[in-house]
PDB file of C-alpha atoms in Angstrom:
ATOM      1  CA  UNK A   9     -38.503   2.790 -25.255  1.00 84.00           C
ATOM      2  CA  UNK A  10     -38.714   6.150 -23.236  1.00 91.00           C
ATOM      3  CA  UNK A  11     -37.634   6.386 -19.329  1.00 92.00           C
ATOM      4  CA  UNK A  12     -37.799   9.176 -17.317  1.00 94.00           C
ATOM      5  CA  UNK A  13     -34.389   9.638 -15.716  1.00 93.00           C
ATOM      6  CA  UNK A  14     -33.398  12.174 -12.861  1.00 93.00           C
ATOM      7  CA  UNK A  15     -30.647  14.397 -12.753  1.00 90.00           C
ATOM      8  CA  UNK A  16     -27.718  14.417  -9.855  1.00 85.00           C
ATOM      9  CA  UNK A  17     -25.125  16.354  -9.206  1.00 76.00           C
ATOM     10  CA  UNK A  18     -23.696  19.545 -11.028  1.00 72.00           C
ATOM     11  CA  UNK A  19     -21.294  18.819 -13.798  1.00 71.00           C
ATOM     12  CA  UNK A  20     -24.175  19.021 -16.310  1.00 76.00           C
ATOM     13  CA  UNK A  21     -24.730  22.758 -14.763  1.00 74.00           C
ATOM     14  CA  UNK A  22     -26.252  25.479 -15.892  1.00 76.00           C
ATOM     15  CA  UNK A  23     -27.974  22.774 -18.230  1.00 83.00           C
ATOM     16  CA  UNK A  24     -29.027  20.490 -16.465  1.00 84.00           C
ATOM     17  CA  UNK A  25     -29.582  20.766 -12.743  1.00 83.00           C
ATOM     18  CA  UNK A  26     -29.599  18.757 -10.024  1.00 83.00           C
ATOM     19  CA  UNK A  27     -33.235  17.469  -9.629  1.00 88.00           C
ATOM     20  CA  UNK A  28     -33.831  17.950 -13.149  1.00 92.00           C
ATOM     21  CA  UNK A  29     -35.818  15.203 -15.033  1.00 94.00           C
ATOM     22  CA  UNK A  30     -34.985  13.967 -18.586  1.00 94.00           C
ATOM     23  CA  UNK A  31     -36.745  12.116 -20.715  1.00 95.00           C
ATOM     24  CA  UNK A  32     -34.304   8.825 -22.305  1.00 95.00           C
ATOM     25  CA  UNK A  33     -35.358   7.279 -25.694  1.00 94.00           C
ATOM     26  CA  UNK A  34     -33.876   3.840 -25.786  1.00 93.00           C
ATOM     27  CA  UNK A  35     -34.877   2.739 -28.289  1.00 91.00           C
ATOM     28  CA  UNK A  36     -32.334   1.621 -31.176  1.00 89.00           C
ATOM     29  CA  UNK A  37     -33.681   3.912 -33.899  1.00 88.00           C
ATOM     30  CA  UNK A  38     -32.643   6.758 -32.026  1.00 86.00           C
ATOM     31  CA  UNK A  39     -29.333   5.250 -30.500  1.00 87.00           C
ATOM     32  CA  UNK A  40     -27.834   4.451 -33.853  1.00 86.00           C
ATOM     33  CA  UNK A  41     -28.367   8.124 -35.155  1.00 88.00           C
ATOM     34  CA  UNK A  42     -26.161   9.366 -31.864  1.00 91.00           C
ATOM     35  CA  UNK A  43     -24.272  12.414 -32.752  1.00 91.00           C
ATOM     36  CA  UNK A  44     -21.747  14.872 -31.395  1.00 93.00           C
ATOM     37  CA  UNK A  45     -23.560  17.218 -29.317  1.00 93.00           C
ATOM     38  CA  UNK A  46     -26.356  14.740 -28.010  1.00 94.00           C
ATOM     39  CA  UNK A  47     -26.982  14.555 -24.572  1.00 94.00           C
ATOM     40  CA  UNK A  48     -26.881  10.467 -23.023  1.00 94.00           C
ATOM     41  CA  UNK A  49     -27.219   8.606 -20.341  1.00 94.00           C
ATOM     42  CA  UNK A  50     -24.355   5.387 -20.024  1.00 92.00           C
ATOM     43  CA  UNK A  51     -23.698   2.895 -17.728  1.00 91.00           C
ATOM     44  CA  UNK A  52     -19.723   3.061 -16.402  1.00 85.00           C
ATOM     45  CA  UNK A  53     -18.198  -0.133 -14.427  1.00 78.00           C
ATOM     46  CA  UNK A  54     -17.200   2.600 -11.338  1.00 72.00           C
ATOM     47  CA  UNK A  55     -19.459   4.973 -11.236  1.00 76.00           C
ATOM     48  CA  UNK A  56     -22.776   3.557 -12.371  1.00 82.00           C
ATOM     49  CA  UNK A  57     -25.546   5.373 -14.648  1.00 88.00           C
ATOM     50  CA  UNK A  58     -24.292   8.892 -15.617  1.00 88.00           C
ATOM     51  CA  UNK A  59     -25.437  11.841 -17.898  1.00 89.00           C
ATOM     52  CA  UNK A  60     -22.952  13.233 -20.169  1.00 89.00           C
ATOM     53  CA  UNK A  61     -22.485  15.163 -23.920  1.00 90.00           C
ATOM     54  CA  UNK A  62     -20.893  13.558 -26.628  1.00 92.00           C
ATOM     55  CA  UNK A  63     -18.227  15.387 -28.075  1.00 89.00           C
ATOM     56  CA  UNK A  64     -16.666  13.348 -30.539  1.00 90.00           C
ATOM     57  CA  UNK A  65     -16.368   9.597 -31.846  1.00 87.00           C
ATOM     58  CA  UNK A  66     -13.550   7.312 -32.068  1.00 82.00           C
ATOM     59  CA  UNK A  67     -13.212   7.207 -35.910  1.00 78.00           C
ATOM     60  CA  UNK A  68     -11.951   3.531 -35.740  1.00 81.00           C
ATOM     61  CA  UNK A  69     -13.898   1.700 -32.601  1.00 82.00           C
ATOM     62  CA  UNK A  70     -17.219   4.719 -32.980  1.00 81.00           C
ATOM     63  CA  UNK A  71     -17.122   4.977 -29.287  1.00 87.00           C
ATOM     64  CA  UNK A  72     -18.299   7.944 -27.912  1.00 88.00           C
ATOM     65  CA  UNK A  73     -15.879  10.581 -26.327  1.00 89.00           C
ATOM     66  CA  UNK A  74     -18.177  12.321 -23.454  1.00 85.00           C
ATOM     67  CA  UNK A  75     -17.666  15.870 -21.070  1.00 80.00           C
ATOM     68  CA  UNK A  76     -20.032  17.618 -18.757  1.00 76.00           C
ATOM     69  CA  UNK A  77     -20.754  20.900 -19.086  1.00 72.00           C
ATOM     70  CA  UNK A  78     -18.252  22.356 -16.079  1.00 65.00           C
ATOM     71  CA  UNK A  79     -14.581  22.303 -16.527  1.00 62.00           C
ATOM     72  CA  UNK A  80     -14.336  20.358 -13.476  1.00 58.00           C
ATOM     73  CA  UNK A  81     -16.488  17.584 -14.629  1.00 66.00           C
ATOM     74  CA  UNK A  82     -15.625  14.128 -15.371  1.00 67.00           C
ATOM     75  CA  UNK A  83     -15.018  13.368 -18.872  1.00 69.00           C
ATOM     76  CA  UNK A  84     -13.533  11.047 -21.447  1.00 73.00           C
ATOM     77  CA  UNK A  85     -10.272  11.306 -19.756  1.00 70.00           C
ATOM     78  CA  UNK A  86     -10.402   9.754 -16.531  1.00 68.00           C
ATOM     79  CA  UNK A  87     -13.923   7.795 -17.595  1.00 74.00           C
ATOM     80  CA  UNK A  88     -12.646   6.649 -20.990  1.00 79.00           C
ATOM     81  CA  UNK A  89     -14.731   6.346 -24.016  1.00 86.00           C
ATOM     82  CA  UNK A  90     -18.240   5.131 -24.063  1.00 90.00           C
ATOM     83  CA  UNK A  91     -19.241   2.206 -25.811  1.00 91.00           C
ATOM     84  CA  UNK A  92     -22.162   1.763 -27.652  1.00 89.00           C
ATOM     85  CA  UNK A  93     -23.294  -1.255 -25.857  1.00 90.00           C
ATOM     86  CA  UNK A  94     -23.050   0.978 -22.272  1.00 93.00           C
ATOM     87  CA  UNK A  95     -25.137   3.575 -24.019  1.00 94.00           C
ATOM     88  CA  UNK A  96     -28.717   3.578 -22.191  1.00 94.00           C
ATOM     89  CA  UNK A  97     -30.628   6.254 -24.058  1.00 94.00           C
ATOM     90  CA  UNK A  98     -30.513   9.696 -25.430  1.00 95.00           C
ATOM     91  CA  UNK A  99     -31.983  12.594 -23.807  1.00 95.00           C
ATOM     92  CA  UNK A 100     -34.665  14.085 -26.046  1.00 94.00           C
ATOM     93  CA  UNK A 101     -36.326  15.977 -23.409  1.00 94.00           C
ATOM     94  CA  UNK A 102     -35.646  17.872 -20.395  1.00 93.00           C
ATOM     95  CA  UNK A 103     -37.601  19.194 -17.325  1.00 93.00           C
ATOM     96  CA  UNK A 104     -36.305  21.939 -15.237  1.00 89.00           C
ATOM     97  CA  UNK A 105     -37.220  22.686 -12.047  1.00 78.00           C
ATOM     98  CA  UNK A 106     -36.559  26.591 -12.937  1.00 73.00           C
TER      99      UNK A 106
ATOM    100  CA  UNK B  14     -45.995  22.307 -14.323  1.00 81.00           C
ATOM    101  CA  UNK B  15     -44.641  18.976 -16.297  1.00 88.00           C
ATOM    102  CA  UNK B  16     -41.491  19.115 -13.433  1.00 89.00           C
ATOM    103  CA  UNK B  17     -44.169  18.855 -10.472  1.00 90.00           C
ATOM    104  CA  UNK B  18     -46.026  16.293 -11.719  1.00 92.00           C
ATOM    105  CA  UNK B  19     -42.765  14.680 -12.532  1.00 92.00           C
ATOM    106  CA  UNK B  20     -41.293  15.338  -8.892  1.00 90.00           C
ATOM    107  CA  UNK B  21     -44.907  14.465  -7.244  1.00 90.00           C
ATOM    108  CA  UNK B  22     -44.147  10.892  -9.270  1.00 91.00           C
ATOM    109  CA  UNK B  23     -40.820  10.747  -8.197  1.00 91.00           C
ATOM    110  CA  UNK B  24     -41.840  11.145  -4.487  1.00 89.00           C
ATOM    111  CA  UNK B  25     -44.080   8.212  -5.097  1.00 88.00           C
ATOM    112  CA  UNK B  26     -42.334   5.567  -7.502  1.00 87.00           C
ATOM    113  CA  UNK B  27     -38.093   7.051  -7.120  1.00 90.00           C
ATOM    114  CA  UNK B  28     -37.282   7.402 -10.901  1.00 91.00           C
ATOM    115  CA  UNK B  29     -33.901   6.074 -11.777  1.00 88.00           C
ATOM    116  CA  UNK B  30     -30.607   8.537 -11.329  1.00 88.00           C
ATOM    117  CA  UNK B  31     -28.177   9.696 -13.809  1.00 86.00           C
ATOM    118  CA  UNK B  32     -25.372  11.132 -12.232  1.00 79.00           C
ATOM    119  CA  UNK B  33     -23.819  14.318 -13.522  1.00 78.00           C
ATOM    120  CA  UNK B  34     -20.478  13.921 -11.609  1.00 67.00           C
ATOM    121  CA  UNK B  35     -17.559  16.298 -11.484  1.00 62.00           C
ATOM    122  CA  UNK B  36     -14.733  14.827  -9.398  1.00 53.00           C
ATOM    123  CA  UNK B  37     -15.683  13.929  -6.611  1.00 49.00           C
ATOM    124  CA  UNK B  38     -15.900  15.920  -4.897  1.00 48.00           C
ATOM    125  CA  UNK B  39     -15.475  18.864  -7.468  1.00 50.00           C
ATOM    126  CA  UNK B  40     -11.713  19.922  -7.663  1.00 57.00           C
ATOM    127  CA  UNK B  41     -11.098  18.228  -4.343  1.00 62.00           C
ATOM    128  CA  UNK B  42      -7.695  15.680  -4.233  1.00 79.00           C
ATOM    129  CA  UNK B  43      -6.768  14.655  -0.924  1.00 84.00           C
ATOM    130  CA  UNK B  44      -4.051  11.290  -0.663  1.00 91.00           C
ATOM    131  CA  UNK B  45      -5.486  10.380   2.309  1.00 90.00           C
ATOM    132  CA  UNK B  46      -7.586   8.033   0.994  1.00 88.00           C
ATOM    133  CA  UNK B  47      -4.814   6.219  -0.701  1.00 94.00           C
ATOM    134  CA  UNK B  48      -2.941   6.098   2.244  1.00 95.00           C
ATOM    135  CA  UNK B  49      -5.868   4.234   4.472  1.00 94.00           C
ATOM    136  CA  UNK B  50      -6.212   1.968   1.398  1.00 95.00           C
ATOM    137  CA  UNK B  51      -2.431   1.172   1.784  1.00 97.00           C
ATOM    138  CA  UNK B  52      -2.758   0.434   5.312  1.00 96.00           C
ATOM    139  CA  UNK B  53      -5.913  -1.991   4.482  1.00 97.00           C
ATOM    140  CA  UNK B  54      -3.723  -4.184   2.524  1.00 98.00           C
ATOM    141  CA  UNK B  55      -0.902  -4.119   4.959  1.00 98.00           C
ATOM    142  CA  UNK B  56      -3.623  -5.333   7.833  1.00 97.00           C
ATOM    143  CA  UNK B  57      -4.497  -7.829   5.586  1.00 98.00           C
ATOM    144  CA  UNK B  58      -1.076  -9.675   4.928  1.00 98.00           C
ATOM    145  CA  UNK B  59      -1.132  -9.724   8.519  1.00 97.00           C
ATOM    146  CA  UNK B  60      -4.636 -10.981   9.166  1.00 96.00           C
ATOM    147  CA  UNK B  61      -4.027 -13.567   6.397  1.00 97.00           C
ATOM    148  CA  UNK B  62      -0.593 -14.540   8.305  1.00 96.00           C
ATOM    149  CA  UNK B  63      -2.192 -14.975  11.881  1.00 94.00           C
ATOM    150  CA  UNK B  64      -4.765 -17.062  10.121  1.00 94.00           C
ATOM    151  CA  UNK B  65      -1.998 -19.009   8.517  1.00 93.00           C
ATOM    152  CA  UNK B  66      -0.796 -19.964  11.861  1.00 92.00           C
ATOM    153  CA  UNK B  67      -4.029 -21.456  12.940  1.00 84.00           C
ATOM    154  CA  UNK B  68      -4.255 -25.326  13.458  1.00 80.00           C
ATOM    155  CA  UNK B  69      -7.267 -25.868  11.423  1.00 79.00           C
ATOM    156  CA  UNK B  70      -6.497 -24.422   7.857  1.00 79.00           C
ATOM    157  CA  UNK B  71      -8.488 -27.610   6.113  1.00 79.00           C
ATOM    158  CA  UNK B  72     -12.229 -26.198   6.958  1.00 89.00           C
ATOM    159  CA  UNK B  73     -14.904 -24.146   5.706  1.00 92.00           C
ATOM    160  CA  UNK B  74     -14.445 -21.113   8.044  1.00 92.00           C
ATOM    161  CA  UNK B  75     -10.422 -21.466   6.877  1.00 93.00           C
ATOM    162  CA  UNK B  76     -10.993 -20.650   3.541  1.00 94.00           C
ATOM    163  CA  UNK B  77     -14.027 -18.449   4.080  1.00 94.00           C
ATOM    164  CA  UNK B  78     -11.945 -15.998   6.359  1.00 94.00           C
ATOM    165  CA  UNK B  79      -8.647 -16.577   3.852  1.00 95.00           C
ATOM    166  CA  UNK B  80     -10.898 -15.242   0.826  1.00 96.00           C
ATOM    167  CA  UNK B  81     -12.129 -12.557   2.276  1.00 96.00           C
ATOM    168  CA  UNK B  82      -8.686 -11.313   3.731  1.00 97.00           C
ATOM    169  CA  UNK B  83      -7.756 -11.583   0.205  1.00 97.00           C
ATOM    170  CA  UNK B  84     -10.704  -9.905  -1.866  1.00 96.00           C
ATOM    171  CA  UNK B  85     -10.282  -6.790   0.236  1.00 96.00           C
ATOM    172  CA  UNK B  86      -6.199  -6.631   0.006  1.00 97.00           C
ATOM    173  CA  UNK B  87      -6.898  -6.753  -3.341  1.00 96.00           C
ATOM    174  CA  UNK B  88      -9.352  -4.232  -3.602  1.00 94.00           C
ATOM    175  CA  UNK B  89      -7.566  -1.442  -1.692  1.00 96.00           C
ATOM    176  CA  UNK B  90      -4.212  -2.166  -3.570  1.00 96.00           C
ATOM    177  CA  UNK B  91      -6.466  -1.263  -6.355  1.00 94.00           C
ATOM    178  CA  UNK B  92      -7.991   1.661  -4.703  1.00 91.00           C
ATOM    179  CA  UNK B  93      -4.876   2.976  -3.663  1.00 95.00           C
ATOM    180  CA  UNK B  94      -3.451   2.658  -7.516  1.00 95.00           C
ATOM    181  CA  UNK B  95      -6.404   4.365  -8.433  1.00 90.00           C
ATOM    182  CA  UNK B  96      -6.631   7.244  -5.938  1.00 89.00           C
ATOM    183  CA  UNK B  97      -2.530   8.261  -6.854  1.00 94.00           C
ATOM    184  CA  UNK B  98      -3.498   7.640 -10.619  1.00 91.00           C
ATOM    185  CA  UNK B  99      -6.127  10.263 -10.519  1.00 84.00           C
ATOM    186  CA  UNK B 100      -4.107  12.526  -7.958  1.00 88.00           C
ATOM    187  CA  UNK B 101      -1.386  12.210 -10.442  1.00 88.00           C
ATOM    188  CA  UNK B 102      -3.048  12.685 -13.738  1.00 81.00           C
ATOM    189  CA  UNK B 103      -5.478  15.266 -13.080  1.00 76.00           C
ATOM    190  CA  UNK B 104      -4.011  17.486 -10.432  1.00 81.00           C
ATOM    191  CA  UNK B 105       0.013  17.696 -11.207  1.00 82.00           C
ATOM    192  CA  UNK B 106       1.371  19.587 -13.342  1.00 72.00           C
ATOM    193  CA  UNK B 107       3.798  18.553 -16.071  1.00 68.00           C
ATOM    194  CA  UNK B 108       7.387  18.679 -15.335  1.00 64.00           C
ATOM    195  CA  UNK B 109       6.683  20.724 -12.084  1.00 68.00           C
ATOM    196  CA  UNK B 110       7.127  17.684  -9.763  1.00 78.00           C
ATOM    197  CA  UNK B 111       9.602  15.681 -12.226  1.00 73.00           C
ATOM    198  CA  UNK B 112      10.091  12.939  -8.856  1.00 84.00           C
ATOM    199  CA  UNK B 113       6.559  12.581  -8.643  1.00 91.00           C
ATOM    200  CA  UNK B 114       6.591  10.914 -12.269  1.00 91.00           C
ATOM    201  CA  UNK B 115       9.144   8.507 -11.048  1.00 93.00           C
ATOM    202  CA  UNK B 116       7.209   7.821  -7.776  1.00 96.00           C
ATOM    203  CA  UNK B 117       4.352   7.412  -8.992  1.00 95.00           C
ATOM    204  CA  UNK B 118       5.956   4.417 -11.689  1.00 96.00           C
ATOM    205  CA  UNK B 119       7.084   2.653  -8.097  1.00 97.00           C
ATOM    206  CA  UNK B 120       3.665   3.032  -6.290  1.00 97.00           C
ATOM    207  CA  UNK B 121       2.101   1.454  -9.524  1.00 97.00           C
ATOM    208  CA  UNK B 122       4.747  -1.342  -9.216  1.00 97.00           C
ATOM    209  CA  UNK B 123       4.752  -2.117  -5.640  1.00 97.00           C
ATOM    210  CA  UNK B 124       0.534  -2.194  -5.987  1.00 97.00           C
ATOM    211  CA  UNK B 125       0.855  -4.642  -8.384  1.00 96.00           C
ATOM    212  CA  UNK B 126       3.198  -6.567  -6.277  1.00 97.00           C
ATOM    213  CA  UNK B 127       0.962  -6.440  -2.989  1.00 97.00           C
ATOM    214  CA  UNK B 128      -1.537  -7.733  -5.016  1.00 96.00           C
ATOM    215  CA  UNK B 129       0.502 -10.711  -6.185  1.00 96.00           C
ATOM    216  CA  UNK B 130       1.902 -11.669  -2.379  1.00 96.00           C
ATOM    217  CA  UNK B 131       1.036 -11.343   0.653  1.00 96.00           C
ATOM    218  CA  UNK B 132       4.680 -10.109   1.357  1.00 97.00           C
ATOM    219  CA  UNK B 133       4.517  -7.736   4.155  1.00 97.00           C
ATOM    220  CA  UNK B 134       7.965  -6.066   2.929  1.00 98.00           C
ATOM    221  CA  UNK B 135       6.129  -5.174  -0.302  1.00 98.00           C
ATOM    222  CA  UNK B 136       3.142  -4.080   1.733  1.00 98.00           C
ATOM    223  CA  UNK B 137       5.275  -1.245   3.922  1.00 98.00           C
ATOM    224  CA  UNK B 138       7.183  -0.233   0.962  1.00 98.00           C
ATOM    225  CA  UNK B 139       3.359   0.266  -0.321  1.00 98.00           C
ATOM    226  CA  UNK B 140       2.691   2.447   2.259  1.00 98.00           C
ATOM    227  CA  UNK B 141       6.261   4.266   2.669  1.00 98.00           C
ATOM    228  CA  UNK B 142       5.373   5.302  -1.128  1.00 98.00           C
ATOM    229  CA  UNK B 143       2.126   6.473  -1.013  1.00 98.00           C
ATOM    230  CA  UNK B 144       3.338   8.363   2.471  1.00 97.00           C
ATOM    231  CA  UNK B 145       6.414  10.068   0.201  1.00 97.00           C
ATOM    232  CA  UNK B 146       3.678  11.229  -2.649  1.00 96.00           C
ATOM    233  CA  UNK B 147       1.692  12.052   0.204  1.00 96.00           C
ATOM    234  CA  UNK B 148       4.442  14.384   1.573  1.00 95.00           C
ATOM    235  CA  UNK B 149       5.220  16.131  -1.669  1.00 94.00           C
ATOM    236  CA  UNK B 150       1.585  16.884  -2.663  1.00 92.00           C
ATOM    237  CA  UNK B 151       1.174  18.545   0.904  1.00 91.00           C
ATOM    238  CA  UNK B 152       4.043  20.817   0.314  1.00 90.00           C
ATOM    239  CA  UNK B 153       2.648  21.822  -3.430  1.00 87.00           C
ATOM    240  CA  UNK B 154      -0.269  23.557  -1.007  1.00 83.00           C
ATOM    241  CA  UNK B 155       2.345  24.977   0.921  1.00 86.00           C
ATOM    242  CA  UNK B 156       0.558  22.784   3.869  1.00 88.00           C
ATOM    243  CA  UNK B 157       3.320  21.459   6.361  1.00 92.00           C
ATOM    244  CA  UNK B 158       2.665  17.851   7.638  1.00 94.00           C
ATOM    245  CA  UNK B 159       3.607  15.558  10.011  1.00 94.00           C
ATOM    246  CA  UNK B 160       4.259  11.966  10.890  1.00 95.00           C
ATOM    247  CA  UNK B 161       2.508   9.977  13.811  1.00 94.00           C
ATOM    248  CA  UNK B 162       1.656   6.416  14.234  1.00 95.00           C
ATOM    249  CA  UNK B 163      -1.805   5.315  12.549  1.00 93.00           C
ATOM    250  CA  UNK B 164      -4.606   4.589  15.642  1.00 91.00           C
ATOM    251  CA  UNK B 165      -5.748   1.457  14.591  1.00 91.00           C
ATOM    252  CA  UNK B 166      -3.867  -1.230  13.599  1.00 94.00           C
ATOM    253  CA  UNK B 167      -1.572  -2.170  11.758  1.00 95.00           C
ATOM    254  CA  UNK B 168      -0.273   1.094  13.323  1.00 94.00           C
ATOM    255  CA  UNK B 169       2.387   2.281  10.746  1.00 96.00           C
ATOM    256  CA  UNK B 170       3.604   5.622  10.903  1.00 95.00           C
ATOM    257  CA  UNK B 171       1.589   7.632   8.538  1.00 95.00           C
ATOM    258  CA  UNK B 172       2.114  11.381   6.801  1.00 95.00           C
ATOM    259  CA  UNK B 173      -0.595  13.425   8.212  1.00 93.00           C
ATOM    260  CA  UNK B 174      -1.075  17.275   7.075  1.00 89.00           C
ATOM    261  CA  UNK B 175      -0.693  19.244  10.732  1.00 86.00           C
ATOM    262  CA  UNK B 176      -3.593  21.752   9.795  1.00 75.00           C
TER     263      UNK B 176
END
């Protein structure tokens, strides 16, 4: 239902930081309410468990179209869209180390 | 005050990771590793070959070695696919390279066609490709290279920047 998930690497930046914690909510109630904006963790075949914003949804399949914060961050593009089944959790709380 | 009780836990127990990637690293393209993946599936083909010629092809060992040879030709043809995809996609420019579109089409081809075979022709066209994309995204930093032999088998000649 909740995890506590830590933050690598910088394309989240000046959001989230490296060795920032998050709190995930997994649970279904708050996975089915996703919306543009929120803040999730997914699971991607290459490059394992990653932290990302949504920005939009596919309006046919309702995956998830994800970008980090930096311009230079991995997004939607090269990762592709997010499906709702990869979807771990969303991040409802966040603990800076600053 | 949360964030050190949090990191004192972490210290103890290792919370899970989420990785906030950029590319990887940030802004950073390089062909190299495209090329080495090229030269993995050439080395391959001809460790699968010299196997071939073996006497005893109807054991264990055989077909443990074979699959092996053949997981990781497959894997780097991949890799290498992948590495000029991204090179290509997220680093040129539109219509500022127009050959590089055209290049890129046959590197796609010929890694689907190492993957297929385990013909060594297809295998140094492979790598003759990747060195040509290798040459022209060099020159779009203005950085001269040069060509030398590779130092470990299958030792083709390679494009190398000369930094």
């Amino acid at each position: 239902m909740l995890r506590i998930i830590k933050v690598t690497g910088d394309s989240m930046s000046p959001d989230f930081q490296e060795g920032d914690f998050v709190l995930l909510a997994t649970a279904p109630f708050f996975l089915k309410r996703l919306k543009v904006g929120d803040t999730i963790v997914f699971q991607h075949k290459l490059y394992g468990t990653l932290i990302k914003r949504i920005v939009s949804f596919d309006p046919e399949t309702a995956e998830a179209y994800i970008e980090g914060t930096r311009p230079d961050s991995l997004d939607s593009r090269r990762l592709g869209t997010i499906r709702r089944e990869n979807i771990r959790g969303k991040v409802i709380a966040h603990f800076s180390k600053t | 005050m949360i964030y050190q009780i949090l990191s004192k836990l972490d210290e103890k127990y290792h919370f899970e990771q989420a990785q906030a990637h950029c590319d990887i690293p940030c802004g950073i393209y390089d062909p190299s590793s495209a090329q080495i993946a090229a030269l993995t599936v050439v080395r391959m083909m001809d460790l699968m070959a010299d196997l071939a010629k073996g006497e005893s092809k109807n054991n264990v060992d055989f077909h443990n070695s074979m699959d092996r040879y053949i997981t990781v030709k497959e894997e780097h043809a991949e890799k290498a696919k992948q590495e000029i995809r991204i090179i290509w996609g997220d680093y040129f420019k539109k219509d500022k390279h127009p050959n590089v579109d055209e290049l890129v089409h046959k590197i796609m081809q010929l890694g689907s066609k190492v993957r297929q075979t385990a013909d060594r022709e297809a295998g140094l066209a492979f790598v003759a490709a990747i060195n040509e994309f290798a040459e022209i995204f060099w020159k779009t930093k203005d950085v001269k290279t040069k060509k030398a032999k590779a130092p470990y088998a299958p030792a083709l000649e390679m494009v190398y920047p000369d930094l």
